[in-house]
Short mmCIF file of C-alpha atoms in Angstrom, two decimals:
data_model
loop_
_atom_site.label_atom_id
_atom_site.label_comp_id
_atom_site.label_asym_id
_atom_site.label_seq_id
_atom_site.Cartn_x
_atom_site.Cartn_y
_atom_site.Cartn_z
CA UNK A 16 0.00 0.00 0.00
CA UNK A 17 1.62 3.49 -0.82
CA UNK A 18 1.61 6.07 1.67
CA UNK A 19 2.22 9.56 1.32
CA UNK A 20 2.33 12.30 3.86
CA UNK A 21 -0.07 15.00 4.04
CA UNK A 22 -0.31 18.32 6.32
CA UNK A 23 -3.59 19.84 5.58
CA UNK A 24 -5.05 22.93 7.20
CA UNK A 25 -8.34 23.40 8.76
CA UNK A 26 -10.12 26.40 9.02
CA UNK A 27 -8.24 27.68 12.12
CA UNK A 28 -5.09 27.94 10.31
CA UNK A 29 -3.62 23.98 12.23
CA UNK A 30 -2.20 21.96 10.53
CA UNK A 31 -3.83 18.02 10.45
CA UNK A 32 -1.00 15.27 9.91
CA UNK A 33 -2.55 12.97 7.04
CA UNK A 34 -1.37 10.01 4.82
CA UNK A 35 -2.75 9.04 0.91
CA UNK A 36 -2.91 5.53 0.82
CA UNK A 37 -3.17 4.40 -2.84
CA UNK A 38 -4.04 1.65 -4.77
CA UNK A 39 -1.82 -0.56 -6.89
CA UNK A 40 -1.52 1.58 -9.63
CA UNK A 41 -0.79 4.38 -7.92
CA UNK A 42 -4.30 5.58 -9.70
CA UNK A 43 -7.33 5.61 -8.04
CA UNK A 44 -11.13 5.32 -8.87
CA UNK A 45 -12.32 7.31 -6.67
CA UNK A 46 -11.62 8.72 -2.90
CA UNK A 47 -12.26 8.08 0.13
CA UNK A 48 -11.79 9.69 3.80
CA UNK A 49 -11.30 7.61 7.17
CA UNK A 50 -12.55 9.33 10.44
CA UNK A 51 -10.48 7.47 13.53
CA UNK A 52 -12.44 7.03 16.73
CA UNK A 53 -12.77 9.12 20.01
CA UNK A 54 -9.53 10.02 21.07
CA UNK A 55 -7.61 7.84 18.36
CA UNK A 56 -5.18 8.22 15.46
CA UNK A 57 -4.57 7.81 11.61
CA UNK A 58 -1.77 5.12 12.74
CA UNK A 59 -4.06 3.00 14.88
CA UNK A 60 -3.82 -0.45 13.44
CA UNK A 61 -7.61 -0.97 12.42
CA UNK A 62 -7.24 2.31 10.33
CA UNK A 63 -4.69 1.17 8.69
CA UNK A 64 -6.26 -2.01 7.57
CA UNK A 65 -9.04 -0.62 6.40
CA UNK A 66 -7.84 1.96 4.10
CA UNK A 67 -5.62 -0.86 3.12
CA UNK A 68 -8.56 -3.29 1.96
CA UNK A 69 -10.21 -0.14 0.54
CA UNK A 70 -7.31 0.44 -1.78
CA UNK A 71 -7.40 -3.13 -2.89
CA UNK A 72 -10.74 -1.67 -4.17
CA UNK A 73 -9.43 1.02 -6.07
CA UNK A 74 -9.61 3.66 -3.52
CA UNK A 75 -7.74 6.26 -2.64
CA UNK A 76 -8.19 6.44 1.15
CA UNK A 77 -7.25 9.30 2.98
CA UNK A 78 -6.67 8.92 6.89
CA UNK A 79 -6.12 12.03 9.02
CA UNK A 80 -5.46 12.58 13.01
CA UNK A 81 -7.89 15.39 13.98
CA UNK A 82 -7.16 18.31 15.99
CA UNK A 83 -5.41 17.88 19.06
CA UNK A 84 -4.48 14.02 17.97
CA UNK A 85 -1.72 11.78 16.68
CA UNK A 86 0.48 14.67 15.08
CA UNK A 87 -1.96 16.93 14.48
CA UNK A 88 -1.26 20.83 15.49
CA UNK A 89 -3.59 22.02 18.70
CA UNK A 90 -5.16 20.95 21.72
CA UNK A 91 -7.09 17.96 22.75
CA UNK A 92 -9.83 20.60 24.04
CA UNK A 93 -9.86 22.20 20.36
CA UNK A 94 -11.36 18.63 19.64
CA UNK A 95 -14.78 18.76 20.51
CA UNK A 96 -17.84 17.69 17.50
CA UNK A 97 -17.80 20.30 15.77
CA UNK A 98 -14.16 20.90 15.61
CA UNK A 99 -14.25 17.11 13.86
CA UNK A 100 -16.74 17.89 11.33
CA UNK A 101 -15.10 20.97 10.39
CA UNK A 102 -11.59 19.12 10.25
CA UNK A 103 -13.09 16.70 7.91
CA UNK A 104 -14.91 19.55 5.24
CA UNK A 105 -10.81 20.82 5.68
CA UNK A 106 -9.75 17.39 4.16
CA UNK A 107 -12.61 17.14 2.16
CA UNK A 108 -11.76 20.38 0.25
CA UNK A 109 -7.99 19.56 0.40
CA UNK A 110 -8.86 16.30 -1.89
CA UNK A 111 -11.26 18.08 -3.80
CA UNK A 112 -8.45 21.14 -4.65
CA UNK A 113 -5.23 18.71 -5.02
CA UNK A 114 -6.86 15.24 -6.40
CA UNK A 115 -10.13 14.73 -6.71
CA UNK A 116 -13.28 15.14 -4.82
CA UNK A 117 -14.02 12.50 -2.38
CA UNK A 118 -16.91 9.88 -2.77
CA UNK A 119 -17.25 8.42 0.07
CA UNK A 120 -16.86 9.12 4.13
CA UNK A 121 -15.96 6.07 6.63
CA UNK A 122 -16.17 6.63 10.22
CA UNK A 123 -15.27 4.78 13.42
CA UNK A 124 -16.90 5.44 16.54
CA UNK A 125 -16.98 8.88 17.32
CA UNK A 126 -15.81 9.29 13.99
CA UNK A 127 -18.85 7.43 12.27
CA UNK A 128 -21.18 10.45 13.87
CA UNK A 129 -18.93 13.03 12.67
CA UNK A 130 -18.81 11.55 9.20
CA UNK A 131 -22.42 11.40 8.69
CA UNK A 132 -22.92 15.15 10.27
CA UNK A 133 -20.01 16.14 7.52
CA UNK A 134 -21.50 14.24 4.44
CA UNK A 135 -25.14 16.01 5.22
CA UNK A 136 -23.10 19.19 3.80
CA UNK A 137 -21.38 17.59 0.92
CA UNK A 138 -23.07 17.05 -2.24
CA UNK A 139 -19.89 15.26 -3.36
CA UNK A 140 -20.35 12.61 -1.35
CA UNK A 141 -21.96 9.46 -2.35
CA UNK A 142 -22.01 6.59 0.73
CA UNK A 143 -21.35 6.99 4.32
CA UNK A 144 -20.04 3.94 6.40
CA UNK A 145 -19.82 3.93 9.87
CA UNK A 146 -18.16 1.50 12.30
CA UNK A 147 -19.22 1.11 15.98
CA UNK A 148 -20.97 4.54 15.63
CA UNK A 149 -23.16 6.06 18.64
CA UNK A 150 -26.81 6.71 18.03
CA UNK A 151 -26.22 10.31 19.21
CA UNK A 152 -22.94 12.54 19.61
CA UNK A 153 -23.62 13.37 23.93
CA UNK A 154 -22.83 9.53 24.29
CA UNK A 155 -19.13 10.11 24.53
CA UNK A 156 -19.59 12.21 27.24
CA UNK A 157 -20.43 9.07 29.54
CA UNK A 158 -16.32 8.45 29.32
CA UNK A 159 -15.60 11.44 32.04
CA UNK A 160 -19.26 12.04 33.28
CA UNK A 161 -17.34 11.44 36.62
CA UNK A 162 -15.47 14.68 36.08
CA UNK A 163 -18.62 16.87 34.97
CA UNK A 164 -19.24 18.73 38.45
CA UNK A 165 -15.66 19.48 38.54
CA UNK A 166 -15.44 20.84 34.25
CA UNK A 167 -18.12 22.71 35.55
CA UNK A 168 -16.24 24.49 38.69
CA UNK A 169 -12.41 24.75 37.65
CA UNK A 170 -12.75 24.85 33.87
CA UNK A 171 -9.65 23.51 32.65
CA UNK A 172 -9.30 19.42 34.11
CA UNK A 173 -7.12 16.61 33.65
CA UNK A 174 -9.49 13.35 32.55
CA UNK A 175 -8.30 9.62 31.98
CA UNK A 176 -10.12 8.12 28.92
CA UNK A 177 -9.08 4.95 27.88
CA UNK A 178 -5.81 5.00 30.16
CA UNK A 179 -4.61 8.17 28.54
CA UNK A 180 -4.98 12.04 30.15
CA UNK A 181 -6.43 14.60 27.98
CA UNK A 182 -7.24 18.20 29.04
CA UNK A 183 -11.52 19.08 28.38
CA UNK A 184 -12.65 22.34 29.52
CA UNK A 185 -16.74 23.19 29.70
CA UNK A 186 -16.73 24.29 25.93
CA UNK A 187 -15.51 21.16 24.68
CA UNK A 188 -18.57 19.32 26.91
CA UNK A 189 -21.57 21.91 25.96
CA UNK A 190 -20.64 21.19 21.60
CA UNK A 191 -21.52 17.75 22.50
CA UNK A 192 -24.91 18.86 22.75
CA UNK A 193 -25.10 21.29 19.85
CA UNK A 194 -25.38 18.19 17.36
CA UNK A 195 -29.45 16.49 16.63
CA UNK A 196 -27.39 13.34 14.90
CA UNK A 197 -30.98 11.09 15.08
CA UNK A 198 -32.28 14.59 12.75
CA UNK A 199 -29.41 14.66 10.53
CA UNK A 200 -29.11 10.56 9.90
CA UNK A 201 -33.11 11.07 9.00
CA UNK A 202 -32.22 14.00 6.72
CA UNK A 203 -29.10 12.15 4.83
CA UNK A 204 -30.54 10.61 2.26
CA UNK A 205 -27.21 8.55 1.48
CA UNK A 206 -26.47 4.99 0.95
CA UNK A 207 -25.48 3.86 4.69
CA UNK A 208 -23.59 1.24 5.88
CA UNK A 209 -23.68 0.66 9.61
CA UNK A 210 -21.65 -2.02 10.89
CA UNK A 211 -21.37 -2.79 14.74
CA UNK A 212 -20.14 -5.35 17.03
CA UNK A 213 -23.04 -7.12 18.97
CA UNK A 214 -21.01 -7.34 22.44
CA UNK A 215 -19.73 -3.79 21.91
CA UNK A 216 -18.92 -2.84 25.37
CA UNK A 217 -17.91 0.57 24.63
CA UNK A 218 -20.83 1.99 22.47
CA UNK A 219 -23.76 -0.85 22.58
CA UNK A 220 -25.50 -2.32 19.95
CA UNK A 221 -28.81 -0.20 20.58
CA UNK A 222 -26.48 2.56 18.95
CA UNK A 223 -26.80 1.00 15.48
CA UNK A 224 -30.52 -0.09 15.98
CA UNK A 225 -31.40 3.49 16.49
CA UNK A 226 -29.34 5.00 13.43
CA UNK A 227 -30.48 2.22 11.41
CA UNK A 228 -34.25 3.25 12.64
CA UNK A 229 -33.46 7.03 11.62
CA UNK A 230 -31.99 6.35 8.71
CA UNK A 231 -34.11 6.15 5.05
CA UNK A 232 -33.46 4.03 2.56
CA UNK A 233 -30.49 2.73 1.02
CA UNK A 234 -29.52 1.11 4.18
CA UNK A 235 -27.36 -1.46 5.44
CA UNK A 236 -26.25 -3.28 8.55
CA UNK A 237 -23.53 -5.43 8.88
CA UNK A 238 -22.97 -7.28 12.50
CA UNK A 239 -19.13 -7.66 13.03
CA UNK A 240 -19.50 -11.02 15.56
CA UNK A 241 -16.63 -11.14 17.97
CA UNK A 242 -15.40 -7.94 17.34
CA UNK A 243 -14.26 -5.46 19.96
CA UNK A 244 -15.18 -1.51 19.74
CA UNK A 245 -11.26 -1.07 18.39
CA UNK A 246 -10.95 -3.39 15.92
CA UNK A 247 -7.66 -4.88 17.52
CA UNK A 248 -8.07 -8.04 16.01
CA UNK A 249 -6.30 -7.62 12.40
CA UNK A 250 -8.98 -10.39 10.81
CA UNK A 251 -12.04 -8.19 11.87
CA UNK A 252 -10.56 -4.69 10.63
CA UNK A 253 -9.29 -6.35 7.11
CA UNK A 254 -12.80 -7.92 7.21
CA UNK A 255 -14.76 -4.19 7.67
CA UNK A 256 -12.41 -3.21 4.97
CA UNK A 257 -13.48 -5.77 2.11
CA UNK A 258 -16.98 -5.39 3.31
CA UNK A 259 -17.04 -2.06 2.90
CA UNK A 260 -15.26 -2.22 -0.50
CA UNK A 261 -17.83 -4.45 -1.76
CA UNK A 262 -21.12 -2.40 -0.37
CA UNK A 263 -19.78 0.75 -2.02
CA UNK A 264 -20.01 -0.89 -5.55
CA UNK A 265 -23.63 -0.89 -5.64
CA UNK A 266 -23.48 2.89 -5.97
CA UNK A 267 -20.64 3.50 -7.80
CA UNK A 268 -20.11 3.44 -11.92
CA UNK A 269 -17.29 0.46 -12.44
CA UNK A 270 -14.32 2.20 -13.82
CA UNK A 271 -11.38 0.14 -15.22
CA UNK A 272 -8.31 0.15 -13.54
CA UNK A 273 -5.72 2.63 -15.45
CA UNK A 274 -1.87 1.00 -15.96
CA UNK A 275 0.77 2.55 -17.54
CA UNK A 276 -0.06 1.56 -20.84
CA UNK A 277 -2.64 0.64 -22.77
CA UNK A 278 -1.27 -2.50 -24.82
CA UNK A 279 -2.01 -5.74 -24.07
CA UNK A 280 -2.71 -7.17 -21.04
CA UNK A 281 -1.70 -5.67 -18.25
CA UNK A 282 -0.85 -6.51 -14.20
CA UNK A 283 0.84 -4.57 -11.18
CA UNK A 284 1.70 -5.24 -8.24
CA UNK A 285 3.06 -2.95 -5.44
CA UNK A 286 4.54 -3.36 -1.85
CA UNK A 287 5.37 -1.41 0.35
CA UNK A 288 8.48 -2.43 2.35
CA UNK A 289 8.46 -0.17 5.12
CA UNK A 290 4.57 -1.51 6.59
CA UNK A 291 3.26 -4.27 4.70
CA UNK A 292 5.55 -6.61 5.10
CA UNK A 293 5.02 -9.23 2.14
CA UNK A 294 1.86 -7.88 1.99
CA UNK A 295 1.39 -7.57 -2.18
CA UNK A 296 -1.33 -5.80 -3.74
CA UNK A 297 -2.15 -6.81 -7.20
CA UNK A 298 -4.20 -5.07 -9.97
CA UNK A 299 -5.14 -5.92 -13.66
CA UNK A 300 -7.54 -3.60 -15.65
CA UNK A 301 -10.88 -4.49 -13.68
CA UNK A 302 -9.91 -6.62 -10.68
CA UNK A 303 -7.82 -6.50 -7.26
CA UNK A 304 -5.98 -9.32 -5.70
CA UNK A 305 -3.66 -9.83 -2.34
CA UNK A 306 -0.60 -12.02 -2.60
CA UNK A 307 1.29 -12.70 0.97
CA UNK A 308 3.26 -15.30 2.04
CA UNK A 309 2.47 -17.53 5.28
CA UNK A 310 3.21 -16.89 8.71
CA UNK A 311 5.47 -19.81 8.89
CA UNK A 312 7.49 -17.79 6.75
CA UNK A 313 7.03 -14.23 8.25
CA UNK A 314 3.80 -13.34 6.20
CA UNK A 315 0.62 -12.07 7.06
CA UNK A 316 -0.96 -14.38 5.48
CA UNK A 317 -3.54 -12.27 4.30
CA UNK A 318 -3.74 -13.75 0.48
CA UNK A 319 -2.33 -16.66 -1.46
CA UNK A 320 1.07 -17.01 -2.12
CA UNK A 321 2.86 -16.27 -5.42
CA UNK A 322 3.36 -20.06 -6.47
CA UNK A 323 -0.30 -20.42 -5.21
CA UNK A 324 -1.38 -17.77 -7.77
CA UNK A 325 0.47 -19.37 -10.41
CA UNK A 326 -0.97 -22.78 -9.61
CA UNK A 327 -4.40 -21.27 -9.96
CA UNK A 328 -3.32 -19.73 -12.80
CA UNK A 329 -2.57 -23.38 -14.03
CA UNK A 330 -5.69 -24.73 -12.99
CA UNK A 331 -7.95 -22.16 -13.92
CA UNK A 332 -7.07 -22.52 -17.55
CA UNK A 333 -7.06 -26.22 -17.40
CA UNK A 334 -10.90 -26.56 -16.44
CA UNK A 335 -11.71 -22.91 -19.13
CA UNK A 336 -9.94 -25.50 -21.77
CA UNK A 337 -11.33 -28.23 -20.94
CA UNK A 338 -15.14 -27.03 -20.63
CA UNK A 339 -14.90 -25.24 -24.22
CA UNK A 340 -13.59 -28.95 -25.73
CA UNK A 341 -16.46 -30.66 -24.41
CA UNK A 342 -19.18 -28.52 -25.48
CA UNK A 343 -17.56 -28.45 -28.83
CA UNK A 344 -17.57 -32.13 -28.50
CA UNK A 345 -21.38 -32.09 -27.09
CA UNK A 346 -20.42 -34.69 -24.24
CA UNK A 347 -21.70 -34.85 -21.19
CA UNK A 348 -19.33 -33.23 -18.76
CA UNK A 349 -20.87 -31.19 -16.12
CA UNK A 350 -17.99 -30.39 -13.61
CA UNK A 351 -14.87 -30.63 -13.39
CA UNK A 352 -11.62 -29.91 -10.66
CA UNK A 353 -8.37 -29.53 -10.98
CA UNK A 354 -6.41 -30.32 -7.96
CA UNK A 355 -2.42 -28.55 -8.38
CA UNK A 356 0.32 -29.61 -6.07
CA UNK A 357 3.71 -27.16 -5.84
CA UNK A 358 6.99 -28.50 -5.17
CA UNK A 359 10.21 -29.37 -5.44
CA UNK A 360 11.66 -32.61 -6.55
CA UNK A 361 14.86 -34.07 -7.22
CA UNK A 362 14.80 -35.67 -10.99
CA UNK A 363 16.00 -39.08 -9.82
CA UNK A 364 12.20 -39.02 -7.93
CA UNK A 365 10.86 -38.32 -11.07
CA UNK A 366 12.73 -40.93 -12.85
CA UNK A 367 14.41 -38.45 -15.47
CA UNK A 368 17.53 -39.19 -17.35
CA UNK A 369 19.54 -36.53 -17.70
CA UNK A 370 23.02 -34.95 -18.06
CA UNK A 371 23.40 -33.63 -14.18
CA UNK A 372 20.55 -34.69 -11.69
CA UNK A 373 19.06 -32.04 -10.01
CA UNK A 374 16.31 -30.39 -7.65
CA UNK A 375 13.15 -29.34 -10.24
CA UNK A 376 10.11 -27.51 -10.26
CA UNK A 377 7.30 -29.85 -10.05
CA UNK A 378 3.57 -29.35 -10.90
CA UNK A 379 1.04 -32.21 -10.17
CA UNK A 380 -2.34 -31.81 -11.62
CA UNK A 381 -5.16 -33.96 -10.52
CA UNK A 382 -8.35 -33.91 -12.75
CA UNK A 383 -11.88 -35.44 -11.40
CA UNK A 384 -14.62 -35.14 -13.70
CA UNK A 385 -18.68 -35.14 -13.36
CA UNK A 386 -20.65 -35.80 -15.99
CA UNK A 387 -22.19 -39.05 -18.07
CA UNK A 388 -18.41 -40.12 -19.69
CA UNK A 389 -16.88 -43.31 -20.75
CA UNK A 390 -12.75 -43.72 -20.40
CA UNK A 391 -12.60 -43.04 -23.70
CA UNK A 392 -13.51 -39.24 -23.04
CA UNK A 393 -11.98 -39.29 -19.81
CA UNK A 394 -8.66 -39.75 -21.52
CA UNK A 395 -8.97 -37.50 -24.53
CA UNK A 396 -9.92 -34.98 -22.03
CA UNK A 397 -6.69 -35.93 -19.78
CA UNK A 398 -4.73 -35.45 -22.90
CA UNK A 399 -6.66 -31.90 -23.86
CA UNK A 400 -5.88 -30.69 -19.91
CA UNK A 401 -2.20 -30.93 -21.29
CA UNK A 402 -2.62 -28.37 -24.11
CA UNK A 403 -4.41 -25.71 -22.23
CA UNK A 404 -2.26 -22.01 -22.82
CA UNK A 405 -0.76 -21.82 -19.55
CA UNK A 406 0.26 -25.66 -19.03
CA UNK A 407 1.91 -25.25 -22.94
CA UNK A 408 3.57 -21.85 -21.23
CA UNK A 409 5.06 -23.08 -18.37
CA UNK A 410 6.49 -26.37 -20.23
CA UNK A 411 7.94 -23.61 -22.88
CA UNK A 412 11.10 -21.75 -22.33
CA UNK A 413 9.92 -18.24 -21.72
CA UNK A 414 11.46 -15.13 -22.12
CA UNK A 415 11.16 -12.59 -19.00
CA UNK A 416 12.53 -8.74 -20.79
CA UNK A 417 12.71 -6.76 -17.14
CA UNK A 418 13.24 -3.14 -17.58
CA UNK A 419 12.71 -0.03 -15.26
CA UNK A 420 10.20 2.62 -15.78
#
């Protein structure tokens, strides 16, 4: 996933610390922005896997750290509602002056009020997602409603939320109020997504039963079982991600995916050494793909590996070849598998006699078939399997021209 650095200013004149994650091809479909949670970053984990699944459906994703947070110039007690919704029309018009407009807000928590409350303004804005969102923006206040009485007499206090100390004055509690969210979800008139965890201890589950109540339709709700309210587990975050990537297409135009060319066929893939690892992400004209490697081997894990995508590769073209033959041929197969084993083996194992033994590339391939066939058919289609494209490719010496660009 590419990341560039951002500083973007709001309307006070701060400046918000922001990264441009990008697809693949470095060119995106369209744009997104990612509102963290209550008293979050851009750099918490969940964030980060999100935007990356998003990009893996041709995204550009936009994370930011509001005011007060992460790296972001001014104070935590700058940070109230409205300072958030203001900080996001800031990025919103930063995208919309630099790149391109944005197309669709995703917010966590906190965030997930303030994105809706933002996109109510926008007309550039086509979807709104929102992750473990409250029902109504006073219900963050319950984290220091221990502390209210004493806002209210010194002014200026010290709070612990979430193990961390943060400043809050009596200004930063009243714009809690200021917001009718319940109005404003009724009045959006967006495709929504609201996803929630059903054990949420930190914002409950009622939350997203009464925004899903407000809101008209197109409307969706997603339950995120097992999940926490932070998304610390990697597998639910990636999860969110690819969810969300597949909602949005029901509202956006398909766009193919632009390369660097336009002959032939065409295929990147980008990584990112510095935070994903072996993390790959892979792009041809109108699809995205993850490659990874296993955590036996320090991977993620997150997609197949490379030899697994060229076994597929293998087998995919076997059963494509082998369908067209037998409707040409009008016989009766209905299914079939191929089964592809990777590995190495030594050419005395495979019985080969030749100049200097060695360690080869192996391929197995494994065929079952369904369908009304005698052996007769089963062989000639056996024999056919052997003379799909990519099986003739691999058993043909193949010429790799690298060059930089």
């Amino acid at each position: 996933m590419k990341s560039t650095k951002l500083e973007i200013q709001n309307k006070k004149g701060l400046t918000l610390q922001a990264y441009l994650e990008l697809p693949a091809n470095q060119k995106p479909s369209y744009y997104a922005i990612f509102a963290h949670c209550f008293t979050c970053t851009s750099t918490l984990s969940a964030v980060k896997n999100i935007s990356r699944a998003l990009t893996n459906h041709g995204f550009g994703v936009v994370r930011f750290d509001f005011t007060g947070l992460g790296k972001s110039e001014g104070n935590f007690s700058d940070s109230h509602f409205s300072a958030n919704v203001a900080d996001l029309l800031a990025v919103n018009s930063f995208l919309n002056k630099n790149y391109k407009a944005p197309s669709l807000f995703v917010g966590h928590s906190l965030g997930g009020a303030a994105v809706i409350t933002a996109a109510s303004k926008l007309d550039n804005i086509k979807a709104v997602a929102t992750i473990g969102a409250p029902a109504t923006v006073g219900h963050v206040t319950k984290l220091f409603s221990h502390s209210l009485d004493e806002i209210k007499a010194k002014g200026d206090v010290e709070v612990n939320i979430g193990g961390r100390p943060f400043k809050i004055n009596q200004e930063f509690i009243e714009d809690f109020s200021k917001t009718d969210l319940p109005e404003i979800t009724k009045n959006l008139r967006k495709p929504l997504l609201i996803m929630h965890a059903p054990f949420d201890a930190i914002v409950g589950i009622d939350n997203a039963e009464k925004l899903y109540r407000n809101a008209h339709h197109p409307k969706s709700f997603i339950s995120l079982d097992g999940a926490d309210h932070l998304l610390s587990n990697s597998r639910d975050s990636l999860y969110v991600g690819n969810m969300i990537g597949n909602w949005v297409q029901r509202y956006f135009d398909p766009k193919e995916n632009i390369m660097l060319d336009t002959e032939g066929e065409q295929l990147v893939a980008h990584l990112n050494l510095k935070e994903d690892n072996f993390t790959t992400t892979i792009q041809t004209k109108k699809h995205y793909l993850i490659a990874d490697e296993p955590k036996s081997v320090g991977g993620n894990d997150f997609g197949p590996s490379p030899y697994d995508y060229l076994s597929a590769g293998l087998a995919a073209c076997t059963v494509m070849t082998l369908k067209l033959y037998a409707e040409r041929k009008k016989w009766d197969l209905q299914e079939v598998f191929a089964y592809i084993t990777y590995s190495k083996k030594h050419s005395n194992d495979l019985m080969l006699d030749i100049e200097k033994p060695k360690r080869m590339d192996h391929l197995q391939k494994r065929l079952k078939f369904v369908g009304d066939l005698d052996e007769d058919q089963k062989n000639r289609l056996k024999e056919i399997a052997s003379k799909c494209p990519v099986h003739k490719t691999l058993q043909n010496e193949v010429i790799i021209e690298t060059e930089l660009v």
